[in-house]
Amino acid sequence: MIFDTHAHYDDEAFDQDRNQLLCSLREGGIEAVVNVGASLKSCRTTQKLTEDYPWIYGALGVHPNETGELTESSFQWLETHVDCPKIVAVGEIGLDYYWEEPDHDTQKKWFVRQLDLARRKNLPVVIHSRDAAKDTLDIMKAEKAGDMGGVIHCFSYSVEMAREFLNMGFFLGIGGVVTFKNARKVREVVEYMPLDRLVLETDSPYLAPVPNRGKRNSSLNLSYVAEEISRIKNISVEEVEAVTSRNARNLYRLIDF
Ligand code: NI
């Protein structure tokens, strides 16, 4: 069975058939999914999804490009709701300088605040970092993010950066991008990193793997990602699925599940 560590089933791309799709996951070989909040609205929907479906867990946090909407009172809402029973992480949080929105100082301020929230609540973090490797690493070191642990979602940096995050004890999230023709960098990272720090993720509805690239993504596509990793690591698909699923349960501390 496969564990999808990062999806956005609250997205409007699933409005037409969300229930049908989510109910088909177990039969499709998906044992569990962590739905990850990105805006305050999606955090609310994420929490609802965890109540409605036993195999869905949630992460609550505000994506760097959405931090312009955060205020002390909305932060208070997050503070209260991360205590809900099936909320297993704070995320996705981080820095995104690709979109440059809002300004870097605002992104950094709320990244630090949300790391601090995770520390106080004793939760791991789901990190989103794009075109901001150095600042992300500097803030995580300054805030001792290694104490909380977590995952660098959709890992897209070099082997050198991978080493830095692995040294902090973090997992790296690998998804559809590893199947893309131009994904040499990600394949090098997969080759380099130990399998026991790798977790599978879709980022659904985005980043569908080959042969479904460009279409709406879902957890059901993760077998293509597992196959690509098994080729790179020269091990069986079964081993990739078993080890990454165990990693996901360690990452989100779902040891008894
Ligand atoms: Ni995401």
PDB file of C-alpha atoms and ligand atoms in Angstrom:
ATOM      1  CA  MET A   1       0.000   0.000   0.000  1.00  0.00           C
ATOM      2  CA  ILE A   2       1.108   3.534  -0.784  1.00  0.00           C
ATOM      3  CA  PHE A   3       1.041   6.557   1.552  1.00  0.00           C
ATOM      4  CA  ASP A   4       0.473   9.948  -0.130  1.00  0.00           C
ATOM      5  CA  THR A   5       2.174  12.441   2.191  1.00  0.00           C
ATOM      6  CA  HIS A   6       0.994  15.602   0.396  1.00  0.00           C
ATOM      7  CA  ALA A   7      -2.243  16.315  -1.470  1.00  0.00           C
ATOM      8  CA  HIS A   8      -4.788  19.130  -1.852  1.00  0.00           C
ATOM      9  CA  TYR A   9      -8.167  17.392  -2.207  1.00  0.00           C
ATOM     10  CA  ASP A  10      -9.867  20.574  -1.016  1.00  0.00           C
ATOM     11  CA  ASP A  11      -8.969  22.063  -4.442  1.00  0.00           C
ATOM     12  CA  GLU A  12     -11.839  23.009  -6.737  1.00  0.00           C
ATOM     13  CA  ALA A  13     -10.396  20.623  -9.354  1.00  0.00           C
ATOM     14  CA  PHE A  14     -12.080  17.868  -7.295  1.00  0.00           C
ATOM     15  CA  ASP A  15     -15.470  19.565  -6.820  1.00  0.00           C
ATOM     16  CA  GLN A  16     -17.223  17.340  -9.361  1.00  0.00           C
ATOM     17  CA  ASP A  17     -16.162  13.912  -8.057  1.00  0.00           C
ATOM     18  CA  ARG A  18     -14.339  14.381  -4.752  1.00  0.00           C
ATOM     19  CA  ASN A  19     -16.301  11.830  -2.733  1.00  0.00           C
ATOM     20  CA  GLN A  20     -16.195   9.193  -5.460  1.00  0.00           C
ATOM     21  CA  LEU A  21     -12.434   9.625  -5.922  1.00  0.00           C
ATOM     22  CA  LEU A  22     -11.620   9.609  -2.205  1.00  0.00           C
ATOM     23  CA  CYS A  23     -13.735   6.481  -1.719  1.00  0.00           C
ATOM     24  CA  SER A  24     -11.825   4.703  -4.504  1.00  0.00           C
ATOM     25  CA  LEU A  25      -8.370   5.299  -2.999  1.00  0.00           C
ATOM     26  CA  ARG A  26      -8.180   2.291  -0.675  1.00  0.00           C
ATOM     27  CA  GLU A  27      -9.154  -0.073  -3.477  1.00  0.00           C
ATOM     28  CA  GLY A  28      -6.524   1.646  -5.655  1.00  0.00           C
ATOM     29  CA  GLY A  29      -3.765   0.702  -3.215  1.00  0.00           C
ATOM     30  CA  ILE A  30      -3.570   3.990  -1.284  1.00  0.00           C
ATOM     31  CA  GLU A  31      -3.577   3.377   2.456  1.00  0.00           C
ATOM     32  CA  ALA A  32      -3.629   6.987   3.639  1.00  0.00           C
ATOM     33  CA  VAL A  33      -3.324  10.603   2.517  1.00  0.00           C
ATOM     34  CA  VAL A  34      -2.259  13.750   4.320  1.00  0.00           C
ATOM     35  CA  ASN A  35      -4.243  16.686   2.975  1.00  0.00           C
ATOM     36  CA  VAL A  36      -2.142  19.815   3.338  1.00  0.00           C
ATOM     37  CA  GLY A  37      -3.548  23.276   4.017  1.00  0.00           C
ATOM     38  CA  ALA A  38      -2.228  26.190   1.974  1.00  0.00           C
ATOM     39  CA  SER A  39      -4.656  29.050   2.717  1.00  0.00           C
ATOM     40  CA  LEU A  40      -6.880  29.603   5.757  1.00  0.00           C
ATOM     41  CA  LYS A  41      -9.865  28.482   3.688  1.00  0.00           C
ATOM     42  CA  SER A  42      -8.132  25.245   2.660  1.00  0.00           C
ATOM     43  CA  CYS A  43      -7.136  24.644   6.283  1.00  0.00           C
ATOM     44  CA  ARG A  44     -10.809  24.668   7.230  1.00  0.00           C
ATOM     45  CA  THR A  45     -11.668  22.262   4.395  1.00  0.00           C
ATOM     46  CA  THR A  46      -8.711  20.056   5.287  1.00  0.00           C
ATOM     47  CA  GLN A  47      -9.950  19.709   8.824  1.00  0.00           C
ATOM     48  CA  LYS A  48     -13.413  18.767   7.539  1.00  0.00           C
ATOM     49  CA  LEU A  49     -11.936  16.124   5.188  1.00  0.00           C
ATOM     50  CA  THR A  50     -10.125  14.492   8.129  1.00  0.00           C
ATOM     51  CA  GLU A  51     -13.463  14.194   9.923  1.00  0.00           C
ATOM     52  CA  ASP A  52     -15.276  12.737   6.911  1.00  0.00           C
ATOM     53  CA  TYR A  53     -12.738  10.111   5.751  1.00  0.00           C
ATOM     54  CA  PRO A  54     -10.902   7.741   8.113  1.00  0.00           C
ATOM     55  CA  TRP A  55      -7.898   7.410   5.737  1.00  0.00           C
ATOM     56  CA  ILE A  56      -7.333  11.169   5.452  1.00  0.00           C
ATOM     57  CA  TYR A  57      -5.096  13.063   7.877  1.00  0.00           C
ATOM     58  CA  GLY A  58      -4.379  16.770   7.760  1.00  0.00           C
ATOM     59  CA  ALA A  59      -1.676  19.394   8.034  1.00  0.00           C
ATOM     60  CA  LEU A  60      -2.676  22.972   8.858  1.00  0.00           C
ATOM     61  CA  GLY A  61      -0.575  25.938   7.832  1.00  0.00           C
ATOM     62  CA  VAL A  62      -0.370  28.874   5.461  1.00  0.00           C
ATOM     63  CA  HIS A  63       1.694  28.664   2.249  1.00  0.00           C
ATOM     64  CA  PRO A  64       4.300  31.449   1.870  1.00  0.00           C
ATOM     65  CA  ASN A  65       2.442  33.067  -1.044  1.00  0.00           C
ATOM     66  CA  GLU A  66      -0.756  33.196   1.052  1.00  0.00           C
ATOM     67  CA  THR A  67       0.788  34.706   4.186  1.00  0.00           C
ATOM     68  CA  GLY A  68      -0.493  38.175   3.208  1.00  0.00           C
ATOM     69  CA  GLU A  69      -3.883  37.084   4.579  1.00  0.00           C
ATOM     70  CA  LEU A  70      -2.542  36.154   8.029  1.00  0.00           C
ATOM     71  CA  THR A  71      -3.417  38.314  11.022  1.00  0.00           C
ATOM     72  CA  GLU A  72      -3.038  37.761  14.741  1.00  0.00           C
ATOM     73  CA  SER A  73      -6.649  36.602  14.975  1.00  0.00           C
ATOM     74  CA  SER A  74      -6.429  34.151  12.045  1.00  0.00           C
ATOM     75  CA  PHE A  75      -3.163  32.868  13.469  1.00  0.00           C
ATOM     76  CA  GLN A  76      -5.074  32.244  16.682  1.00  0.00           C
ATOM     77  CA  TRP A  77      -7.489  30.048  14.699  1.00  0.00           C
ATOM     78  CA  LEU A  78      -4.534  27.949  13.482  1.00  0.00           C
ATOM     79  CA  GLU A  79      -3.170  27.776  16.986  1.00  0.00           C
ATOM     80  CA  THR A  80      -6.433  26.261  18.246  1.00  0.00           C
ATOM     81  CA  HIS A  81      -7.132  23.915  15.343  1.00  0.00           C
ATOM     82  CA  VAL A  82      -3.754  22.200  15.070  1.00  0.00           C
ATOM     83  CA  ASP A  83      -4.840  20.493  18.292  1.00  0.00           C
ATOM     84  CA  CYS A  84      -7.609  18.582  16.451  1.00  0.00           C
ATOM     85  CA  PRO A  85      -7.162  14.803  16.640  1.00  0.00           C
ATOM     86  CA  LYS A  86      -6.163  13.976  13.035  1.00  0.00           C
ATOM     87  CA  ILE A  87      -3.987  17.031  12.412  1.00  0.00           C
ATOM     88  CA  VAL A  88      -0.493  15.561  12.160  1.00  0.00           C
ATOM     89  CA  ALA A  89       1.688  18.513  11.077  1.00  0.00           C
ATOM     90  CA  VAL A  90       2.016  22.271  10.569  1.00  0.00           C
ATOM     91  CA  GLY A  91       2.182  23.050   6.850  1.00  0.00           C
ATOM     92  CA  GLU A  92       2.676  23.863   4.229  1.00  0.00           C
ATOM     93  CA  ILE A  93       4.917  26.699   5.384  1.00  0.00           C
ATOM     94  CA  GLY A  94       8.131  28.191   4.019  1.00  0.00           C
ATOM     95  CA  LEU A  95       9.420  30.636   1.425  1.00  0.00           C
ATOM     96  CA  ASP A  96       8.579  31.052  -2.264  1.00  0.00           C
ATOM     97  CA  TYR A  97      10.608  33.671  -4.131  1.00  0.00           C
ATOM     98  CA  TYR A  98       9.434  32.429  -7.538  1.00  0.00           C
ATOM     99  CA  TRP A  99       6.127  34.247  -7.137  1.00  0.00           C
ATOM    100  CA  GLU A 100       7.593  37.075  -4.964  1.00  0.00           C
ATOM    101  CA  GLU A 101       4.235  37.524  -3.265  1.00  0.00           C
ATOM    102  CA  PRO A 102       3.995  38.884  -0.582  1.00  0.00           C
ATOM    103  CA  ASP A 103       7.402  40.508   0.065  1.00  0.00           C
ATOM    104  CA  HIS A 104      10.248  38.444   1.534  1.00  0.00           C
ATOM    105  CA  ASP A 105       9.993  40.014   4.998  1.00  0.00           C
ATOM    106  CA  THR A 106       6.315  39.075   5.315  1.00  0.00           C
ATOM    107  CA  GLN A 107       7.011  35.510   4.145  1.00  0.00           C
ATOM    108  CA  LYS A 108       9.917  35.164   6.585  1.00  0.00           C
ATOM    109  CA  LYS A 109       7.951  36.574   9.509  1.00  0.00           C
ATOM    110  CA  TRP A 110       5.117  34.047   9.143  1.00  0.00           C
ATOM    111  CA  PHE A 111       7.489  31.192   8.383  1.00  0.00           C
ATOM    112  CA  VAL A 112       9.214  31.806  11.729  1.00  0.00           C
ATOM    113  CA  ARG A 113       5.877  32.200  13.540  1.00  0.00           C
ATOM    114  CA  GLN A 114       4.573  28.907  12.121  1.00  0.00           C
ATOM    115  CA  LEU A 115       7.817  27.075  12.944  1.00  0.00           C
ATOM    116  CA  ASP A 116       7.407  28.345  16.487  1.00  0.00           C
ATOM    117  CA  LEU A 117       3.808  27.096  16.510  1.00  0.00           C
ATOM    118  CA  ALA A 118       4.991  23.627  15.482  1.00  0.00           C
ATOM    119  CA  ARG A 119       7.587  23.675  18.256  1.00  0.00           C
ATOM    120  CA  ARG A 120       5.064  24.621  20.925  1.00  0.00           C
ATOM    121  CA  LYS A 121       2.583  21.992  19.696  1.00  0.00           C
ATOM    122  CA  ASN A 122       5.249  19.326  19.269  1.00  0.00           C
ATOM    123  CA  LEU A 123       4.316  18.717  15.600  1.00  0.00           C
ATOM    124  CA  PRO A 124       6.494  18.078  12.526  1.00  0.00           C
ATOM    125  CA  VAL A 125       6.489  20.656   9.704  1.00  0.00           C
ATOM    126  CA  VAL A 126       5.753  20.437   5.967  1.00  0.00           C
ATOM    127  CA  ILE A 127       8.151  22.833   4.230  1.00  0.00           C
ATOM    128  CA  HIS A 128       7.489  24.515   0.881  1.00  0.00           C
ATOM    129  CA  SER A 129      10.629  26.129  -0.533  1.00  0.00           C
ATOM    130  CA  ARG A 130      11.006  27.439  -4.065  1.00  0.00           C
ATOM    131  CA  ASP A 131      13.897  29.551  -5.366  1.00  0.00           C
ATOM    132  CA  ALA A 132      14.714  30.289  -1.725  1.00  0.00           C
ATOM    133  CA  ALA A 133      17.103  27.523  -0.662  1.00  0.00           C
ATOM    134  CA  LYS A 134      19.553  29.629   1.334  1.00  0.00           C
ATOM    135  CA  ASP A 135      17.004  31.690   3.278  1.00  0.00           C
ATOM    136  CA  THR A 136      14.947  28.559   4.011  1.00  0.00           C
ATOM    137  CA  LEU A 137      17.971  26.729   5.361  1.00  0.00           C
ATOM    138  CA  ASP A 138      19.185  29.758   7.368  1.00  0.00           C
ATOM    139  CA  ILE A 139      15.795  30.225   9.048  1.00  0.00           C
ATOM    140  CA  MET A 140      15.407  26.495   9.741  1.00  0.00           C
ATOM    141  CA  LYS A 141      18.846  26.388  11.350  1.00  0.00           C
ATOM    142  CA  ALA A 142      18.229  29.543  13.404  1.00  0.00           C
ATOM    143  CA  GLU A 143      14.869  28.171  14.584  1.00  0.00           C
ATOM    144  CA  LYS A 144      16.328  24.714  15.234  1.00  0.00           C
ATOM    145  CA  ALA A 145      13.720  23.080  12.969  1.00  0.00           C
ATOM    146  CA  GLY A 146      15.586  19.797  13.358  1.00  0.00           C
ATOM    147  CA  ASP A 147      13.971  19.538  16.816  1.00  0.00           C
ATOM    148  CA  MET A 148      10.512  19.382  15.195  1.00  0.00           C
ATOM    149  CA  GLY A 149      11.517  17.413  12.102  1.00  0.00           C
ATOM    150  CA  GLY A 150       9.345  17.107   9.046  1.00  0.00           C
ATOM    151  CA  VAL A 151       9.513  16.991   5.273  1.00  0.00           C
ATOM    152  CA  ILE A 152      10.831  19.223   2.488  1.00  0.00           C
ATOM    153  CA  HIS A 153       7.900  18.839   0.129  1.00  0.00           C
ATOM    154  CA  CYS A 154       8.442  18.473  -3.642  1.00  0.00           C
ATOM    155  CA  PHE A 155      12.203  18.567  -3.185  1.00  0.00           C
ATOM    156  CA  SER A 156      13.695  20.457  -6.142  1.00  0.00           C
ATOM    157  CA  TYR A 157      17.158  21.552  -5.010  1.00  0.00           C
ATOM    158  CA  SER A 158      20.629  20.072  -5.561  1.00  0.00           C
ATOM    159  CA  VAL A 159      22.312  17.087  -3.924  1.00  0.00           C
ATOM    160  CA  GLU A 160      24.336  19.555  -1.788  1.00  0.00           C
ATOM    161  CA  MET A 161      21.134  21.098  -0.412  1.00  0.00           C
ATOM    162  CA  ALA A 162      19.613  17.641   0.063  1.00  0.00           C
ATOM    163  CA  ARG A 163      22.578  16.782   2.271  1.00  0.00           C
ATOM    164  CA  GLU A 164      21.921  19.873   4.436  1.00  0.00           C
ATOM    165  CA  PHE A 165      18.256  19.014   5.015  1.00  0.00           C
ATOM    166  CA  LEU A 166      18.992  15.317   5.554  1.00  0.00           C
ATOM    167  CA  ASN A 167      21.609  16.305   8.156  1.00  0.00           C
ATOM    168  CA  MET A 168      18.858  18.205  10.001  1.00  0.00           C
ATOM    169  CA  GLY A 169      16.905  14.944  10.141  1.00  0.00           C
ATOM    170  CA  PHE A 170      14.318  15.906   7.514  1.00  0.00           C
ATOM    171  CA  PHE A 171      12.550  13.648   5.032  1.00  0.00           C
ATOM    172  CA  LEU A 172      12.436  14.651   1.344  1.00  0.00           C
ATOM    173  CA  GLY A 173       9.119  14.451  -0.548  1.00  0.00           C
ATOM    174  CA  ILE A 174       9.386  13.028  -4.062  1.00  0.00           C
ATOM    175  CA  GLY A 175       6.508  13.165  -6.556  1.00  0.00           C
ATOM    176  CA  GLY A 176       5.613  13.249 -10.234  1.00  0.00           C
ATOM    177  CA  VAL A 177       8.534  15.487 -11.208  1.00  0.00           C
ATOM    178  CA  VAL A 178      10.937  12.528 -10.891  1.00  0.00           C
ATOM    179  CA  THR A 179       9.273  10.980 -13.966  1.00  0.00           C
ATOM    180  CA  PHE A 180       9.755  14.094 -16.137  1.00  0.00           C
ATOM    181  CA  LYS A 181      12.351  13.921 -18.913  1.00  0.00           C
ATOM    182  CA  ASN A 182      14.139  17.086 -17.726  1.00  0.00           C
ATOM    183  CA  ALA A 183      14.279  16.038 -14.056  1.00  0.00           C
ATOM    184  CA  ARG A 184      17.956  15.092 -13.927  1.00  0.00           C
ATOM    185  CA  LYS A 185      18.504  16.996 -10.655  1.00  0.00           C
ATOM    186  CA  VAL A 186      15.694  15.223  -8.788  1.00  0.00           C
ATOM    187  CA  ARG A 187      16.864  11.820 -10.063  1.00  0.00           C
ATOM    188  CA  GLU A 188      20.381  12.589  -8.792  1.00  0.00           C
ATOM    189  CA  VAL A 189      18.921  13.435  -5.374  1.00  0.00           C
ATOM    190  CA  VAL A 190      16.937  10.169  -5.293  1.00  0.00           C
ATOM    191  CA  GLU A 191      20.046   8.241  -6.252  1.00  0.00           C
ATOM    192  CA  TYR A 192      22.060   9.965  -3.517  1.00  0.00           C
ATOM    193  CA  MET A 193      19.627   9.929  -0.592  1.00  0.00           C
ATOM    194  CA  PRO A 194      18.965   6.969   1.698  1.00  0.00           C
ATOM    195  CA  LEU A 195      15.612   5.302   0.959  1.00  0.00           C
ATOM    196  CA  ASP A 196      14.603   5.538   4.610  1.00  0.00           C
ATOM    197  CA  ARG A 197      14.328   9.345   4.296  1.00  0.00           C
ATOM    198  CA  LEU A 198      12.210   9.377   1.157  1.00  0.00           C
ATOM    199  CA  VAL A 199       8.436   9.846   1.198  1.00  0.00           C
ATOM    200  CA  LEU A 200       6.029   9.732  -1.742  1.00  0.00           C
ATOM    201  CA  GLU A 201       3.734  12.656  -2.480  1.00  0.00           C
ATOM    202  CA  THR A 202       1.482  13.847  -5.279  1.00  0.00           C
ATOM    203  CA  ASP A 203       0.752  17.535  -4.573  1.00  0.00           C
ATOM    204  CA  SER A 204      -2.596  16.691  -6.234  1.00  0.00           C
ATOM    205  CA  PRO A 205      -4.142  18.182  -8.304  1.00  0.00           C
ATOM    206  CA  TYR A 206      -0.719  19.358  -9.554  1.00  0.00           C
ATOM    207  CA  LEU A 207       2.381  17.628 -10.954  1.00  0.00           C
ATOM    208  CA  ALA A 208       0.904  14.411 -12.361  1.00  0.00           C
ATOM    209  CA  PRO A 209       3.651  11.952 -13.342  1.00  0.00           C
ATOM    210  CA  VAL A 210       4.333  10.633 -16.843  1.00  0.00           C
ATOM    211  CA  PRO A 211       2.260   9.154 -18.575  1.00  0.00           C
ATOM    212  CA  ASN A 212      -0.421  11.478 -17.155  1.00  0.00           C
ATOM    213  CA  ARG A 213       1.684  14.640 -17.114  1.00  0.00           C
ATOM    214  CA  GLY A 214      -0.438  17.767 -17.530  1.00  0.00           C
ATOM    215  CA  LYS A 215      -3.652  16.077 -16.390  1.00  0.00           C
ATOM    216  CA  ARG A 216      -5.292  16.384 -12.985  1.00  0.00           C
ATOM    217  CA  ASN A 217      -3.213  14.418 -10.494  1.00  0.00           C
ATOM    218  CA  SER A 218      -4.477  12.051  -7.787  1.00  0.00           C
ATOM    219  CA  SER A 219      -2.921   9.639  -5.312  1.00  0.00           C
ATOM    220  CA  LEU A 220      -3.777   6.800  -7.731  1.00  0.00           C
ATOM    221  CA  ASN A 221      -0.851   7.965  -9.917  1.00  0.00           C
ATOM    222  CA  LEU A 222       1.754   7.306  -7.229  1.00  0.00           C
ATOM    223  CA  SER A 223       2.544   3.847  -8.585  1.00  0.00           C
ATOM    224  CA  TYR A 224       4.327   5.557 -11.525  1.00  0.00           C
ATOM    225  CA  VAL A 225       6.483   7.506  -9.083  1.00  0.00           C
ATOM    226  CA  ALA A 226       7.255   4.351  -7.073  1.00  0.00           C
ATOM    227  CA  GLU A 227       8.238   2.553 -10.299  1.00  0.00           C
ATOM    228  CA  GLU A 228      10.640   5.334 -11.314  1.00  0.00           C
ATOM    229  CA  ILE A 229      12.257   5.312  -7.859  1.00  0.00           C
ATOM    230  CA  SER A 230      12.597   1.517  -7.986  1.00  0.00           C
ATOM    231  CA  ARG A 231      14.474   1.862 -11.306  1.00  0.00           C
ATOM    232  CA  ILE A 232      16.811   4.546  -9.924  1.00  0.00           C
ATOM    233  CA  LYS A 233      17.483   2.619  -6.703  1.00  0.00           C
ATOM    234  CA  ASN A 234      17.568  -0.739  -8.453  1.00  0.00           C
ATOM    235  CA  ILE A 235      15.169  -2.370  -5.970  1.00  0.00           C
ATOM    236  CA  SER A 236      11.645  -3.764  -6.272  1.00  0.00           C
ATOM    237  CA  VAL A 237       8.538  -1.557  -6.399  1.00  0.00           C
ATOM    238  CA  GLU A 238       7.219  -3.494  -3.390  1.00  0.00           C
ATOM    239  CA  GLU A 239      10.224  -2.423  -1.362  1.00  0.00           C
ATOM    240  CA  VAL A 240       9.825   1.218  -2.396  1.00  0.00           C
ATOM    241  CA  GLU A 241       6.156   1.138  -1.343  1.00  0.00           C
ATOM    242  CA  ALA A 242       6.800  -0.628   1.959  1.00  0.00           C
ATOM    243  CA  VAL A 243       9.740   1.537   3.039  1.00  0.00           C
ATOM    244  CA  THR A 244       8.208   4.875   1.992  1.00  0.00           C
ATOM    245  CA  SER A 245       4.948   4.007   3.731  1.00  0.00           C
ATOM    246  CA  ARG A 246       6.834   3.222   6.931  1.00  0.00           C
ATOM    247  CA  ASN A 247       8.760   6.506   6.494  1.00  0.00           C
ATOM    248  CA  ALA A 248       5.500   8.434   6.126  1.00  0.00           C
ATOM    249  CA  ARG A 249       4.151   6.964   9.364  1.00  0.00           C
ATOM    250  CA  ASN A 250       7.414   7.890  11.112  1.00  0.00           C
ATOM    251  CA  LEU A 251       7.320  11.413   9.642  1.00  0.00           C
ATOM    252  CA  TYR A 252       3.741  12.053  10.806  1.00  0.00           C
ATOM    253  CA  ARG A 253       4.145   9.937  13.956  1.00  0.00           C
ATOM    254  CA  LEU A 254       1.314   7.578  13.061  1.00  0.00           C
ATOM    255  CA  ILE A 255       3.146   4.660  14.549  1.00  0.00           C
ATOM    256  CA  ASP A 256       0.112   2.831  15.894  1.00  0.00           C
ATOM    257  CA  PHE A 257      -1.997   3.179  12.784  1.00  0.00           C
TER     258      PHE A 257
HETATM  259 NI    NI B   1       1.342  21.463  -1.861  1.00  0.00          NI
END
